[in-house]
mmCIF file of C-alpha atoms in Angstrom:
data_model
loop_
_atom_site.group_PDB
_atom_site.id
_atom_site.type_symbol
_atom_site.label_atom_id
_atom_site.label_comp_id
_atom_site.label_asym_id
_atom_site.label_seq_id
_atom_site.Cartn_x
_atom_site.Cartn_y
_atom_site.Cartn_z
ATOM 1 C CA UNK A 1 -51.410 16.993 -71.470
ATOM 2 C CA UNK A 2 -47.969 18.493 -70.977
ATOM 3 C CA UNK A 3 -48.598 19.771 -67.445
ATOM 4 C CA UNK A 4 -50.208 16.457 -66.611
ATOM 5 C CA UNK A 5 -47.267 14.307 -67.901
ATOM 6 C CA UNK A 6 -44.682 16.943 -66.054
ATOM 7 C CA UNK A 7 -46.758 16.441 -62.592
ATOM 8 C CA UNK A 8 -46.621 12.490 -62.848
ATOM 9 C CA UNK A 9 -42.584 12.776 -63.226
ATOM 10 C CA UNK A 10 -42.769 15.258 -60.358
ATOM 11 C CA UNK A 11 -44.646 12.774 -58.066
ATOM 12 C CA UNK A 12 -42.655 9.651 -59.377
ATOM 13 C CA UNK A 13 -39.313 11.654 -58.521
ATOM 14 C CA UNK A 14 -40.673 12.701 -54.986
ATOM 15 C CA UNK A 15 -41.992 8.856 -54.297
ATOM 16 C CA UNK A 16 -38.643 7.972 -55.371
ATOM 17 C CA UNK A 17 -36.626 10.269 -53.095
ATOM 18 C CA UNK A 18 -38.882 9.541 -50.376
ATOM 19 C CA UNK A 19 -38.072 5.988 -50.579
ATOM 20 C CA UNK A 20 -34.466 6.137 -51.096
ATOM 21 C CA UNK A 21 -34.310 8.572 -47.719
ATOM 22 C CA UNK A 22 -36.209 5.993 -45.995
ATOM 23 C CA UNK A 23 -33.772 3.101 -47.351
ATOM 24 C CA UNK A 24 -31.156 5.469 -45.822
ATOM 25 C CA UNK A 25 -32.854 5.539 -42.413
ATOM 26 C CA UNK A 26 -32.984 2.105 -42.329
ATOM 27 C CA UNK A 27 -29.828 1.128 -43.385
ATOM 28 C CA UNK A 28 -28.328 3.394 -41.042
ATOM 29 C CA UNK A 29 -30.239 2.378 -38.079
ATOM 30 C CA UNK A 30 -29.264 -0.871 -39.246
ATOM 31 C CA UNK A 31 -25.752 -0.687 -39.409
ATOM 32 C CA UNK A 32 -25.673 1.130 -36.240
ATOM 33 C CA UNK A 33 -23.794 4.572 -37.651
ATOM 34 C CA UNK A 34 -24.579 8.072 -36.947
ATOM 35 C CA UNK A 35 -26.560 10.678 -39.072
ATOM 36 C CA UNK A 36 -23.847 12.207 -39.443
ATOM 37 C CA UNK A 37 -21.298 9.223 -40.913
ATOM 38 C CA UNK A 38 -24.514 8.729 -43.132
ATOM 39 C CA UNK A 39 -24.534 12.377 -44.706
ATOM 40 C CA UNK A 40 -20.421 11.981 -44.988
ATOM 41 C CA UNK A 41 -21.111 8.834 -46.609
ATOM 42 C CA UNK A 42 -23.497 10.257 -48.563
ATOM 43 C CA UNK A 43 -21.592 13.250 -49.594
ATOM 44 C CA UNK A 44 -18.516 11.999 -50.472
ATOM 45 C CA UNK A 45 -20.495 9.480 -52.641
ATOM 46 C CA UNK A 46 -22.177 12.155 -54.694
ATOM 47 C CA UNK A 47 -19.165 13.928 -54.645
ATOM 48 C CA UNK A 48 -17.805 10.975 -56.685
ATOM 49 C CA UNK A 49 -20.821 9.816 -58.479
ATOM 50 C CA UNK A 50 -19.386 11.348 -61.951
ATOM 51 C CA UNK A 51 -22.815 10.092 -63.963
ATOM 52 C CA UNK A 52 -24.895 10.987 -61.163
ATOM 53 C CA UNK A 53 -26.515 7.803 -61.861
ATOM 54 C CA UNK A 54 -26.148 6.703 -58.241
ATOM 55 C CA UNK A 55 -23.357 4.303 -59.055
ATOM 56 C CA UNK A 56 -19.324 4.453 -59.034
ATOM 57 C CA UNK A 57 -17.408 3.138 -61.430
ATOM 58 C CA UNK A 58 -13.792 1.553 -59.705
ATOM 59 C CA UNK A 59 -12.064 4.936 -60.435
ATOM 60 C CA UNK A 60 -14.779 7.054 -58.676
ATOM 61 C CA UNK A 61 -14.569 4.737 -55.657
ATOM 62 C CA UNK A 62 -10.400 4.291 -55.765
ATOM 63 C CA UNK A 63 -10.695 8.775 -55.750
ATOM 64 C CA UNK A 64 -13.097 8.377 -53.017
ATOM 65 C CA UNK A 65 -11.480 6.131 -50.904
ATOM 66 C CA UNK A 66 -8.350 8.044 -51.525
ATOM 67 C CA UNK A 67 -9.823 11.473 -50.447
ATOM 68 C CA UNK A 68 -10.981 9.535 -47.215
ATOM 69 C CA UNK A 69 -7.344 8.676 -46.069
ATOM 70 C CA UNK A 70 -7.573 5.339 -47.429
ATOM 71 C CA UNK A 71 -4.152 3.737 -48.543
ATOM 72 C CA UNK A 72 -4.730 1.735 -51.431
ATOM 73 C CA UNK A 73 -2.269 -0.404 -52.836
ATOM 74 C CA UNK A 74 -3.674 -2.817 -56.173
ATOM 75 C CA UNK A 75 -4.278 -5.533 -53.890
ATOM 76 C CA UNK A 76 -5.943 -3.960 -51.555
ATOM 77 C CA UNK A 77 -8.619 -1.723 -54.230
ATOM 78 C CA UNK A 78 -8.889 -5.363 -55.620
ATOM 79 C CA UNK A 79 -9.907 -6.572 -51.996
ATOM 80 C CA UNK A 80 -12.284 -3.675 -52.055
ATOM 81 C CA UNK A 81 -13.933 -4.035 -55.376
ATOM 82 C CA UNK A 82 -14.575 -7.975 -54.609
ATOM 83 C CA UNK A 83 -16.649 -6.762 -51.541
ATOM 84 C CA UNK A 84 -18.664 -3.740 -53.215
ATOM 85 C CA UNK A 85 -19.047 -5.429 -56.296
ATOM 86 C CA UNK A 86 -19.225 -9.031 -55.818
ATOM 87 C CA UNK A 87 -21.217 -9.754 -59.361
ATOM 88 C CA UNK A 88 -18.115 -7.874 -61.788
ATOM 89 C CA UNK A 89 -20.798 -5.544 -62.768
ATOM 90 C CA UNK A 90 -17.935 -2.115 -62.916
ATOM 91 C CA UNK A 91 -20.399 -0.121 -60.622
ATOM 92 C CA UNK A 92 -21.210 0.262 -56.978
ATOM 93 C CA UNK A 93 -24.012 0.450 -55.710
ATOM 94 C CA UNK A 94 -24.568 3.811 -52.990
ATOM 95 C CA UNK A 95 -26.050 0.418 -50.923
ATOM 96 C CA UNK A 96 -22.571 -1.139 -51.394
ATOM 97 C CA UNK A 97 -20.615 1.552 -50.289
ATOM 98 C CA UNK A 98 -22.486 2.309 -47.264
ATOM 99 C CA UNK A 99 -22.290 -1.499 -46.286
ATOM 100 C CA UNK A 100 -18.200 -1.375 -46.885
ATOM 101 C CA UNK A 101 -18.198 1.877 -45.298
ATOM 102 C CA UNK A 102 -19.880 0.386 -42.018
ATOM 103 C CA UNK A 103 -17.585 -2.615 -41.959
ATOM 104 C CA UNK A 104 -14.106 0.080 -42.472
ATOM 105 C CA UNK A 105 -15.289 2.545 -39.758
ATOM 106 C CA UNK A 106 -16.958 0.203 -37.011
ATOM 107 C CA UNK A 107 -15.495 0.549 -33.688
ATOM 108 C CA UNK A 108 -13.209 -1.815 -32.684
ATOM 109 C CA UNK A 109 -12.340 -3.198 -29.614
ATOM 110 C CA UNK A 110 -9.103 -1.372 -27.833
ATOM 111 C CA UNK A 111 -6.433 -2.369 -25.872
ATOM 112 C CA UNK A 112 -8.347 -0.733 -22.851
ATOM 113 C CA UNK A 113 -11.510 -2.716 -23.509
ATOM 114 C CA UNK A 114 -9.806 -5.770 -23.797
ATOM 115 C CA UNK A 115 -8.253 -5.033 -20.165
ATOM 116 C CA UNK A 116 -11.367 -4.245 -18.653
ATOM 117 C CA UNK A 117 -13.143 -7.341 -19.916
ATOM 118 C CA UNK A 118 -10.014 -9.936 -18.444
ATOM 119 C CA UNK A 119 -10.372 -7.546 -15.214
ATOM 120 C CA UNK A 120 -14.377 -8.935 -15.185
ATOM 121 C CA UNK A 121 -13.028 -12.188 -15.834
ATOM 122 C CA UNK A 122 -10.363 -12.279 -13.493
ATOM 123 C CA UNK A 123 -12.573 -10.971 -10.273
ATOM 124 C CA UNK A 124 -11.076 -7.165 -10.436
ATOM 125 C CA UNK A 125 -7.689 -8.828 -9.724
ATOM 126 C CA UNK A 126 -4.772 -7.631 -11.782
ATOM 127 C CA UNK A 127 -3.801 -10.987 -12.863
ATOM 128 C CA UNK A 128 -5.505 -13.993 -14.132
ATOM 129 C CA UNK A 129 -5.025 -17.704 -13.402
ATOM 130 C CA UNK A 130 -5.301 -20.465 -15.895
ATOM 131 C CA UNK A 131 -7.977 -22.009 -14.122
ATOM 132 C CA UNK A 132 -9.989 -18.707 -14.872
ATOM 133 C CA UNK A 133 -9.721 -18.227 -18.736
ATOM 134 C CA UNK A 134 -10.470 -22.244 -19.090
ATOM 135 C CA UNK A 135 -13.083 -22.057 -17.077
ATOM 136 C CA UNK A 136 -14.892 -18.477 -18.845
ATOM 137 C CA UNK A 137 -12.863 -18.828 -22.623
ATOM 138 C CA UNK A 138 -13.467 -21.103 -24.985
ATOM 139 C CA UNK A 139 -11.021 -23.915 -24.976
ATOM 140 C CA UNK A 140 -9.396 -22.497 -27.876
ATOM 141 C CA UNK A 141 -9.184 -19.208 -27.344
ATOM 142 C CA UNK A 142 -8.151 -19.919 -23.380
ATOM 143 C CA UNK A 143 -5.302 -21.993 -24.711
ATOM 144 C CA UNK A 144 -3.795 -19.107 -27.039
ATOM 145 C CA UNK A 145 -4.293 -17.183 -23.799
ATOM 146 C CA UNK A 146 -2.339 -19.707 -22.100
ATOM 147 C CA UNK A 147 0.658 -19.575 -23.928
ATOM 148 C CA UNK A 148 0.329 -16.269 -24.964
ATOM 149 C CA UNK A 149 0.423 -14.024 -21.571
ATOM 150 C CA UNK A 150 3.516 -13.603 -19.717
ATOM 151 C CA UNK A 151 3.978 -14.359 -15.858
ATOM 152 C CA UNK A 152 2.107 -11.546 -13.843
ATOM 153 C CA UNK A 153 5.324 -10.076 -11.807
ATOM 154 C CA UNK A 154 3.417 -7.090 -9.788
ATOM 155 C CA UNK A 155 2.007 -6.664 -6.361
ATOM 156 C CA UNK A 156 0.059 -9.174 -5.375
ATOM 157 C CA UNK A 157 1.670 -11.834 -7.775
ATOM 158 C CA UNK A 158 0.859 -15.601 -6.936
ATOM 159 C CA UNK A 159 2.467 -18.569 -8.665
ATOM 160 C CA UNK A 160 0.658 -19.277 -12.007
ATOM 161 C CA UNK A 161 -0.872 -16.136 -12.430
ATOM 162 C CA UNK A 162 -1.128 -14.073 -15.979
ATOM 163 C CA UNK A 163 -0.418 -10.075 -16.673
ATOM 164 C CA UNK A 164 -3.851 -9.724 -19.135
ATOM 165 C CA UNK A 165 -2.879 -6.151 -19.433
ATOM 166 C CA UNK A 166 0.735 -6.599 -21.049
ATOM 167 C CA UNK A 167 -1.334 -9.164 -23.252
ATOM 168 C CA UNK A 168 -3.805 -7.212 -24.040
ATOM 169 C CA UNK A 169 -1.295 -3.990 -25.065
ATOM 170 C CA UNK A 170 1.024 -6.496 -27.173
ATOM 171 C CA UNK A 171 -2.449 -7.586 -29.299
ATOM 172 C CA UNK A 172 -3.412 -4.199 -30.242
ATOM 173 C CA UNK A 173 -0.050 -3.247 -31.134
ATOM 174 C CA UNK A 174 0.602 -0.502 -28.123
ATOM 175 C CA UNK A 175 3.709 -2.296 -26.391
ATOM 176 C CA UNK A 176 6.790 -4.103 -27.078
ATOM 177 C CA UNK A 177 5.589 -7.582 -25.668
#
């Protein structure tokens, strides 16, 4: 009866890891990351996981976060525990961290991508006219556009046309603008 009730744990514990690898597989195919974000992720969780119970409490995750270059001032941990723990519960989930995780470390768009996309817009010139972002922006967002790019001054220049690539530098912090 012993051996019997030892192989049922055995098989409900491999079920169980079998499931939570496939959760993984999904979740990371999901949230578009790479194996090997996910093992970080998964690592550096563990690492933290001082119950092993598969859940943080805030101090586990403010160490984690910490040891991943994180900055965290009170307001910002507080920003982070709203997200990862949304119900006030004092644990997060593995699930929750991998979904903040995701969000923290997607790639953003650069200054460069943001240059090449106006050049599409703007017919590979180096400049774009008003007519241009109304007509392919959103009214909104062509508006800030508007009054947000300075005169294009370089070869080629015509009247009314925009430097998108001082723009674009000046929005992702990389020039003076």
């Amino acid at each position: 009866e012993h051996i019997r009730v030892g192989w049922e744990m055995l098989l409900t514990t491999i079920a169980r890891t079998i499931n939570e690898i496939e959760t993984q597989i999904l979740t990371r195919d999901a949230k578009g990351i790479t194996q090997q974000q996910m093992n970080e992720f998964r690592s550096s969780f563990s690492h933290f996981d001082r119950k092993k119970n598969g859940a943080m409490e805030p101090d586990d995750l403010r160490a984690c976060l910490i040891s991943m270059g994180f900055d965290l001032g009170e307001a910002e941990f507080a920003r982070i525990m709203n997200l990862v723990d949304p119900n006030n519960t004092g644990l997060v989930s593995f699930q929750s961290f991998i979904s903040f995780m995701t969000r923290e470390t997607a790639d953003t768009d650069t200054a460069d991508q943001v240059v090449a996309s106006f050049r599409i817009l703007a017919g590979d010139k180096p400049y774009i006219l008003v007519e241009e972002l109304r007509r392919e922006l959103p009214s909104e967002q062509a508006e800030y556009c508007i009054a947000s790019m300075p005169p294009y001054r370089g070869p080629e220049a015509i009247p009314g046309a925009l430097d998108y690539a001082s723009f674009s530098t000046a929005l992702y912090g990389e020039s003076d603008l």
